[in-house]
XYZ file of C-alpha atoms in Angstrom:
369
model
C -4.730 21.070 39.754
C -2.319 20.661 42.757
C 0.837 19.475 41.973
C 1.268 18.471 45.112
C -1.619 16.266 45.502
C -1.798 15.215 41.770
C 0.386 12.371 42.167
C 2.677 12.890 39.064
C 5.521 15.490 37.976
C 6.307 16.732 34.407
C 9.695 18.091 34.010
C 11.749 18.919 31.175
C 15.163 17.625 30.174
C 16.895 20.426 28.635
C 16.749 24.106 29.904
C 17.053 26.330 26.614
C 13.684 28.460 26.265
C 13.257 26.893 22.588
C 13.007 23.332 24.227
C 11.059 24.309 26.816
C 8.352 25.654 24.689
C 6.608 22.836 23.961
C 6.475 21.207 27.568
C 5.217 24.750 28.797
C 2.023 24.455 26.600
C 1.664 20.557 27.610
C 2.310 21.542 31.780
C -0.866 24.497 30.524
C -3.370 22.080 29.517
C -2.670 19.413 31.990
C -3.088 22.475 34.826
C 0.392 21.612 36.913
C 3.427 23.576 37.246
C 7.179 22.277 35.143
C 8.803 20.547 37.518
C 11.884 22.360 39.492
C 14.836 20.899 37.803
C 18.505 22.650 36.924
C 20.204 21.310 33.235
C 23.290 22.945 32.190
C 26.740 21.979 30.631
C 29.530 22.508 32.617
C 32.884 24.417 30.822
C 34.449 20.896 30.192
C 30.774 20.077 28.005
C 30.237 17.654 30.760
C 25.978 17.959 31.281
C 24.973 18.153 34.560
C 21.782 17.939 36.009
C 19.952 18.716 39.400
C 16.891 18.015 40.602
C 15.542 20.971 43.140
C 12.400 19.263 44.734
C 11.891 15.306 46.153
C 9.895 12.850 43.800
C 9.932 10.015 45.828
C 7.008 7.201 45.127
C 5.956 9.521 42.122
C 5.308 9.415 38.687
C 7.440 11.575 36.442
C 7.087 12.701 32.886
C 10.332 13.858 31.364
C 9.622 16.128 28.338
C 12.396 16.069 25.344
C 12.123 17.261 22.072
C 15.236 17.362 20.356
C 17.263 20.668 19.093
C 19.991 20.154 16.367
C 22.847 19.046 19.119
C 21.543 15.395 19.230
C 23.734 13.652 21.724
C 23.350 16.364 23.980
C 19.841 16.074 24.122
C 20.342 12.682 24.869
C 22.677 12.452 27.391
C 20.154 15.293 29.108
C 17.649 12.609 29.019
C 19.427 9.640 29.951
C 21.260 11.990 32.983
C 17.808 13.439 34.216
C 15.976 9.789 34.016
C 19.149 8.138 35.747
C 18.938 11.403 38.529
C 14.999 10.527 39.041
C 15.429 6.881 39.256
C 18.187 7.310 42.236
C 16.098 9.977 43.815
C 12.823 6.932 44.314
C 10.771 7.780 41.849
C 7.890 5.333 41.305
C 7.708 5.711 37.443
C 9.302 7.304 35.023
C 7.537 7.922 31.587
C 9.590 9.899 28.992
C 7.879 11.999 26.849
C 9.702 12.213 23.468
C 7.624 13.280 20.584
C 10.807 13.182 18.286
C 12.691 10.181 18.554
C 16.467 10.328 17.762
C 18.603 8.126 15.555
C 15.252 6.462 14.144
C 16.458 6.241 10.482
C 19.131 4.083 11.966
C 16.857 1.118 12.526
C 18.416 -1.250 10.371
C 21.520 -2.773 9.435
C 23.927 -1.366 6.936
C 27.040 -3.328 6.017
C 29.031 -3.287 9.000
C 27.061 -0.989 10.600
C 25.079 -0.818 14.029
C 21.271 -0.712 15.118
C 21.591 2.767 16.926
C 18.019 3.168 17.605
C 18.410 -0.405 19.430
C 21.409 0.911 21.578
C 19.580 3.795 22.364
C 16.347 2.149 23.689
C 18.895 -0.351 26.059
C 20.238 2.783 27.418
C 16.854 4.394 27.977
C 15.766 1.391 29.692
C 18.825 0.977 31.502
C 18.490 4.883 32.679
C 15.766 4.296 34.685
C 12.789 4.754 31.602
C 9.378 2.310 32.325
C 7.533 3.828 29.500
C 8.056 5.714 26.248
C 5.776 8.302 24.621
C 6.683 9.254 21.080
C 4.998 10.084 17.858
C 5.383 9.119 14.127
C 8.283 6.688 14.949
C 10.346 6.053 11.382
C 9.310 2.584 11.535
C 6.742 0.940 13.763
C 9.094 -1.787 14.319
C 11.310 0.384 16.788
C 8.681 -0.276 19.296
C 10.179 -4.489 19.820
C 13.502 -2.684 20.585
C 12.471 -1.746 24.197
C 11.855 -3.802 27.121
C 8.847 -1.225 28.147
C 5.942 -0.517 26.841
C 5.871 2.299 23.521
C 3.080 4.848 22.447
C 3.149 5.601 19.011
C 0.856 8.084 18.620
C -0.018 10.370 15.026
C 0.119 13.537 14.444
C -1.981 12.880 11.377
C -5.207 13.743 12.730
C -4.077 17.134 13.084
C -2.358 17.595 9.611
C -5.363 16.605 8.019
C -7.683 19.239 9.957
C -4.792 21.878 8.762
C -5.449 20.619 5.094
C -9.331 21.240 5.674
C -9.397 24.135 7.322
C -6.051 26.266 6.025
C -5.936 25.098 2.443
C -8.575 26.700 -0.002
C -9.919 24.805 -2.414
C -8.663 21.534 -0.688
C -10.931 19.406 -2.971
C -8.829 19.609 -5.844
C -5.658 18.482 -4.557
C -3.672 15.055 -4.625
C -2.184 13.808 -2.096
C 1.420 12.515 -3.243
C 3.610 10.101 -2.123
C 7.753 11.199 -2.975
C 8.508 7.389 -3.241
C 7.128 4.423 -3.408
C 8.269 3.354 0.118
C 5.957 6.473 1.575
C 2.541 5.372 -0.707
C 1.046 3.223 2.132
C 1.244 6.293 3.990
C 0.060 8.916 1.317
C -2.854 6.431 0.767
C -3.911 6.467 4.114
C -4.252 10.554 4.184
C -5.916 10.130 0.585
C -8.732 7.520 1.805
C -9.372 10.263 4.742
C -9.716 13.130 2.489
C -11.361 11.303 -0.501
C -8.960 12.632 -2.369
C -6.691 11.119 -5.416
C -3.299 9.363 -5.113
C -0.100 10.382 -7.268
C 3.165 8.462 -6.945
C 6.427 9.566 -7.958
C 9.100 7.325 -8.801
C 12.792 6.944 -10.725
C 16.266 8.157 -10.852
C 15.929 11.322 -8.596
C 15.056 9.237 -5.605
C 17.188 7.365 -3.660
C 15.338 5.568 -0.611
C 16.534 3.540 2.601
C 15.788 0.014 0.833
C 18.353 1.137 -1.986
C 20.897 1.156 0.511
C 23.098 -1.856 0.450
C 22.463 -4.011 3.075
C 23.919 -6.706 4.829
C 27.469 -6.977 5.119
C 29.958 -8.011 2.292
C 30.576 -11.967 2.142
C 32.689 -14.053 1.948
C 35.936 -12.015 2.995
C 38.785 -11.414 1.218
C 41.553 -13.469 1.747
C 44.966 -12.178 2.105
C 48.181 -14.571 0.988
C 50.684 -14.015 3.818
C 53.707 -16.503 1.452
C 56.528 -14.021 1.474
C 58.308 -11.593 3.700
C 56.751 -10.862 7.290
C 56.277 -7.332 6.576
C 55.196 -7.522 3.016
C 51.343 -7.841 2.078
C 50.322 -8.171 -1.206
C 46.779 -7.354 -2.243
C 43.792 -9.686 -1.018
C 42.005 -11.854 -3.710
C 38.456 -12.549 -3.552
C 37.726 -16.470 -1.567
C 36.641 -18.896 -4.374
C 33.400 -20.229 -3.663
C 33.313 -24.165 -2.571
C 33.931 -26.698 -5.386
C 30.288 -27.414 -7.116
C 28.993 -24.205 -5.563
C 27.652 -21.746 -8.291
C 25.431 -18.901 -7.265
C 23.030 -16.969 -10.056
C 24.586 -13.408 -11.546
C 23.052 -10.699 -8.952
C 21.717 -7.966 -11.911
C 22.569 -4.389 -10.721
C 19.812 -2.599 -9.468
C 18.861 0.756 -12.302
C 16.482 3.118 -11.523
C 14.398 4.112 -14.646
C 14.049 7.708 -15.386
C 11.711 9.889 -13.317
C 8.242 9.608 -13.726
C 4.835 10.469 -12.085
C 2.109 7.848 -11.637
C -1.543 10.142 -11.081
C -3.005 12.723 -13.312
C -1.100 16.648 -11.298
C -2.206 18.798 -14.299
C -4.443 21.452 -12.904
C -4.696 20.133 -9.209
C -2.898 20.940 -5.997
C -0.317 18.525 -4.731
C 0.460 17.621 -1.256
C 3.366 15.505 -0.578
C 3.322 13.715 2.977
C 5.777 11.970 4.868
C 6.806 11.421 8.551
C 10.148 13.290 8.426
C 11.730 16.250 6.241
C 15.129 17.078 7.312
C 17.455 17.476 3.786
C 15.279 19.188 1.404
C 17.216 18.303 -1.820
C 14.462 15.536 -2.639
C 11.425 17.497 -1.582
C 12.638 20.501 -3.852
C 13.219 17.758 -6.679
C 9.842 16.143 -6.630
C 8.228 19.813 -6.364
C 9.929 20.334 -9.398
C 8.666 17.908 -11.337
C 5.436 18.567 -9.996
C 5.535 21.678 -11.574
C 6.344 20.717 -14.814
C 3.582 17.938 -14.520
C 1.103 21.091 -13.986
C 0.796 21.575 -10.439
C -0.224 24.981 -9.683
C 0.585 24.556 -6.099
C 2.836 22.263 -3.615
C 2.104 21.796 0.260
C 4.422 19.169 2.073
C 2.896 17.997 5.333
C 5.673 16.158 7.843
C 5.281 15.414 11.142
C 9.338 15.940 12.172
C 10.702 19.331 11.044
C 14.339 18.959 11.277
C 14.987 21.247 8.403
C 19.076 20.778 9.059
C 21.697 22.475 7.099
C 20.457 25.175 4.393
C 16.981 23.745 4.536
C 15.172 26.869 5.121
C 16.996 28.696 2.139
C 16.392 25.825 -0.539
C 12.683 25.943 0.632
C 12.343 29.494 -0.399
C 13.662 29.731 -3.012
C 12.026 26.330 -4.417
C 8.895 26.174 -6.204
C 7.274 24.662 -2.862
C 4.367 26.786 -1.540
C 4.435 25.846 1.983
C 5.717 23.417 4.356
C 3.584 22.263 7.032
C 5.197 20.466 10.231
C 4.374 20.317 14.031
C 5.953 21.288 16.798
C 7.963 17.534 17.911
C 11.182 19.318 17.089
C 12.067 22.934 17.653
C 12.578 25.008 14.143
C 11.979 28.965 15.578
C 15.170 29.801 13.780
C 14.314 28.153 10.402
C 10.574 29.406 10.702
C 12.473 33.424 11.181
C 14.225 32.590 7.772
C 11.267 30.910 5.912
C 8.216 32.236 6.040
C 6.815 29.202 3.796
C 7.230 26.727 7.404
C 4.079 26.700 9.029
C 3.824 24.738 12.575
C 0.760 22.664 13.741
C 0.649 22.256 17.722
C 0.426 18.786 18.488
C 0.402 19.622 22.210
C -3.130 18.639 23.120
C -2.385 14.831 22.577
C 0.724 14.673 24.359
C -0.676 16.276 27.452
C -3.844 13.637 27.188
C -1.798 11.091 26.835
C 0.290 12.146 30.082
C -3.508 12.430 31.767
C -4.962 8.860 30.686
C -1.272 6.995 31.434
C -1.556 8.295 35.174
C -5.209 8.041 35.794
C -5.064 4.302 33.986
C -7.606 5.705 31.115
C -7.753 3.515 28.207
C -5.139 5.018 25.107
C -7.410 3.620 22.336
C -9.570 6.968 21.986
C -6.006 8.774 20.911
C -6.093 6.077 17.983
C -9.587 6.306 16.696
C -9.837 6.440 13.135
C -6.076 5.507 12.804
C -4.810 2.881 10.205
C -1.604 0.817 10.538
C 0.506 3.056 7.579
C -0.149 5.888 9.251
C-alpha cells in the first residue's frame, strides 16, 4: 500500500527498538511504512519529540506499549499526540494495547482516580479515539470523552491452549480469586473444560482494600496555649444516632473449590505483574495434585524479581502476549512464552479508517472476558 495515498499514518511514540517491536509487525501486516518521527529525552530528562514529515488532514495512529518507565511512556504519548494535533492532523487514534495506571480505577481513602486523570489528559492532548485491550475494568471506558475499543486477547490464548498444550483435555481452568471466576468461567465454557476456584487467607484482592475515606474527622481541642496541641478525639456521633458494630472482615484459611488431583491447571487473568500470588496459588495447586501449572495473562509486566520467582516456582509456564515489552525477563526465564496479538491491532487500525464495522473482532466474545 502507498502511504502516501492511503490516507492514514501509524507512528510510534517511543523510539527504543524493544517498543518499537510491536508497531513494526502491526506497520507489516497493514503494508505501510512507521511513520518518520524523532523521540528522545533531552540531558535535563525533558522528552522531546519531532515530527519529520507533514500530516495535515490525516489520520494518525500512535502506537504505545508501555516499558517499565511508566510516566515516560506517557508523557511520549501525550507530547507526540499534542505535536500531531498542532501540526492539522484530522484524527488522531492512539493505539495502546497496555493501558497504564488501570488498577487505579477506583477510589482508595483519600486517594485519586488516576486512570480518570489520565484519560482527561489524553483527550485534552489531542486523542479522538482509543484502542486498547483487556482494560482492568470495563468501566474505564465512561472515563473518556471519545470513543474506547476494548478488544481481547482471549481468542488467541485459547488457540495457544489448543494447539501448544498436550493433553489440553484434562486440564482446569482456575480462577486465583474469586473476583477473576467470571473470567476463568468464560475461558472454561470455550474449552468445555472444568472450573476450580481458589479462595482464603493467601489472597488479598482490590475489593479488600479499604475504601472510601475515613468519616467523620477527628476533632482537635484547640483550649490551651496557641502552640500546644493535644491529641484529636474521635467526633461523637449526633445525639439519638447509633450505627450497627461494622464486624472485621477474616479471611478463612486457604482452600480450593474444584476437584486438581490428577489434571492440569491453568490459572487466567488479565494482568500478572508481582508474582508472589501466582507462585502461592501454584503451590497449593501442587499439593492439591496438579501435575502441571500454565498461567495465561494478557499484560506481562513481570516487574521486580518476577522472572526469578517464576523459575524457580513450581509454575510450568507462563503464557502472555506481546501488549507490554518483557525481552529482558523472557532472556532470564525461559518458562515466559509470548503470544503475538499483532494481527488484531493492525485490523482494527484497517476497519477504523476504512469505516468497517468492529463487531467481527468481538465474535464469540462474552462480557467477563
Amino acid at each position: 500500500m502507498n502511504v502516501a495515498k492511503s490516507g492514514y499514518r501509524v507512528f510510534s511514540a517511543n523510539s527504543t527498538p524493544a517498543c518499537t517491536e510491536l508497531s513494526k509487525k502491526i506497520t507489516e501486516r497493514l503494508g505501510v511504512e512507521l511513520g518518520k518521527s524523532v523521540v528522545y529525552q533531552e540531558s535535563n530528562r525533558e522528552t522531546r519529540v519531532e515530527i519529520k514529515e507533514s500530516v495535515r488532514a490525516q489520520t494518525i495512529f500512535i502506537i504505545q506499549t508501555i516499558p517499565r518507565d511508566v510516566n515516560t511512556a506517557i508523557m511520549e504519548l501525550l507530547i507526540m499526540a499534542y505535536a500531531l494535533k498542532t501540526s492539522c492532523a484530522k484524527n488522531i487514534i492512539g493505539v495502546i494495547p497496555y493501558f497504564p495506571y488501570s488498577k487505579q480505577c477506583k477510589m482508595r481513602k483519600r486517594g485519586s482516580i488516576v486512570c480518570k486523570l489520565l484519560a482527561s489528559m489524553l483527550a485534552k492532548a489531542g486523542l479522538t479515539h482509543l484502542i486498547t485491550m483487556d482494560l482492568h475494568q470495563k468501566e474505564i471506558q465512561g472515563f473518556f470523552t471519545f470513543p474506547v475499543d476494548n478488544l481481547r486477547a482471549s481468542p488467541f490464548l485459547l488457540q495457544y491452549i489448543q494447539e501448544e498444550i498436550p493433553d489440553y483435555r484434562n486440564a482446569i481452568i482456575v480462577a486465583k480469586s474469586p473476583s477473576a471466576a467470571k473470567r476463568a468461567q468464560s475461558y472454561a465454557e470455550r474449552l468445555r473444560l472444568g472450573l476450580a476456584v481458589m479462595h482464603g487467607e493467601a489472597q488479598c484482592s482490590e475489593s479488600d482494600m479499604a475504601d472510601g475515606r475515613h468519616s467523620p474527622p477527628c476533632v482537635r481541642n484547640t483550649i490551651g496555649h496557641p502552640g500546644l496541641e493535644l491529641p484529636c478525639k474521635q467526633q461523637a456521633p449526633f445525639p439519638g444516632i447509633e450505627l450497627p458494630i461494622m464486624m472485621a472482615k477474616e479471611k478463612p484459611p486457604i482452600t480450593v473449590v474444584g476437584d486438581v488431583g490428577g489434571r492440569i491447571a491453568i490459572i487466567v487473568d488479565d494482568i500478572i505483574d508481582d508474582v508472589e500470588d501466582f507462585v502461592a496459588a501454584a503451590e497449593i495447586l501442587k499439593e492439591r495434585g496438579a501435575y502441571k501449572i500454565y498461567i495465561m495473562a494478557t499484560h506481562g509486566l513481570l516487574s521486580a524479581d518476577a522472572p526469578r520467582l517464576i523459575e524457580e516456582s513450581a509454575i510450568d509456564e507462563v503464557v502472555v502476549t506481546n501488549t507490554v515489552p518483557h525481552e529482558v525477563q523472557k532472556l532470564q526465564c525461559p518458562k515466559i512464552k509470548t503470544v503475538d496479538v499483532s494481527m488484531i491491532l493492525a485490523e482494527a487500525i484497517r476497519r477504523i479508517h476504512n469505516g468497517e464495522s468492529m463487531a467481527y473482532l468481538f465474535r464469540n466474545i462474552t462480557v467477563d472476558d
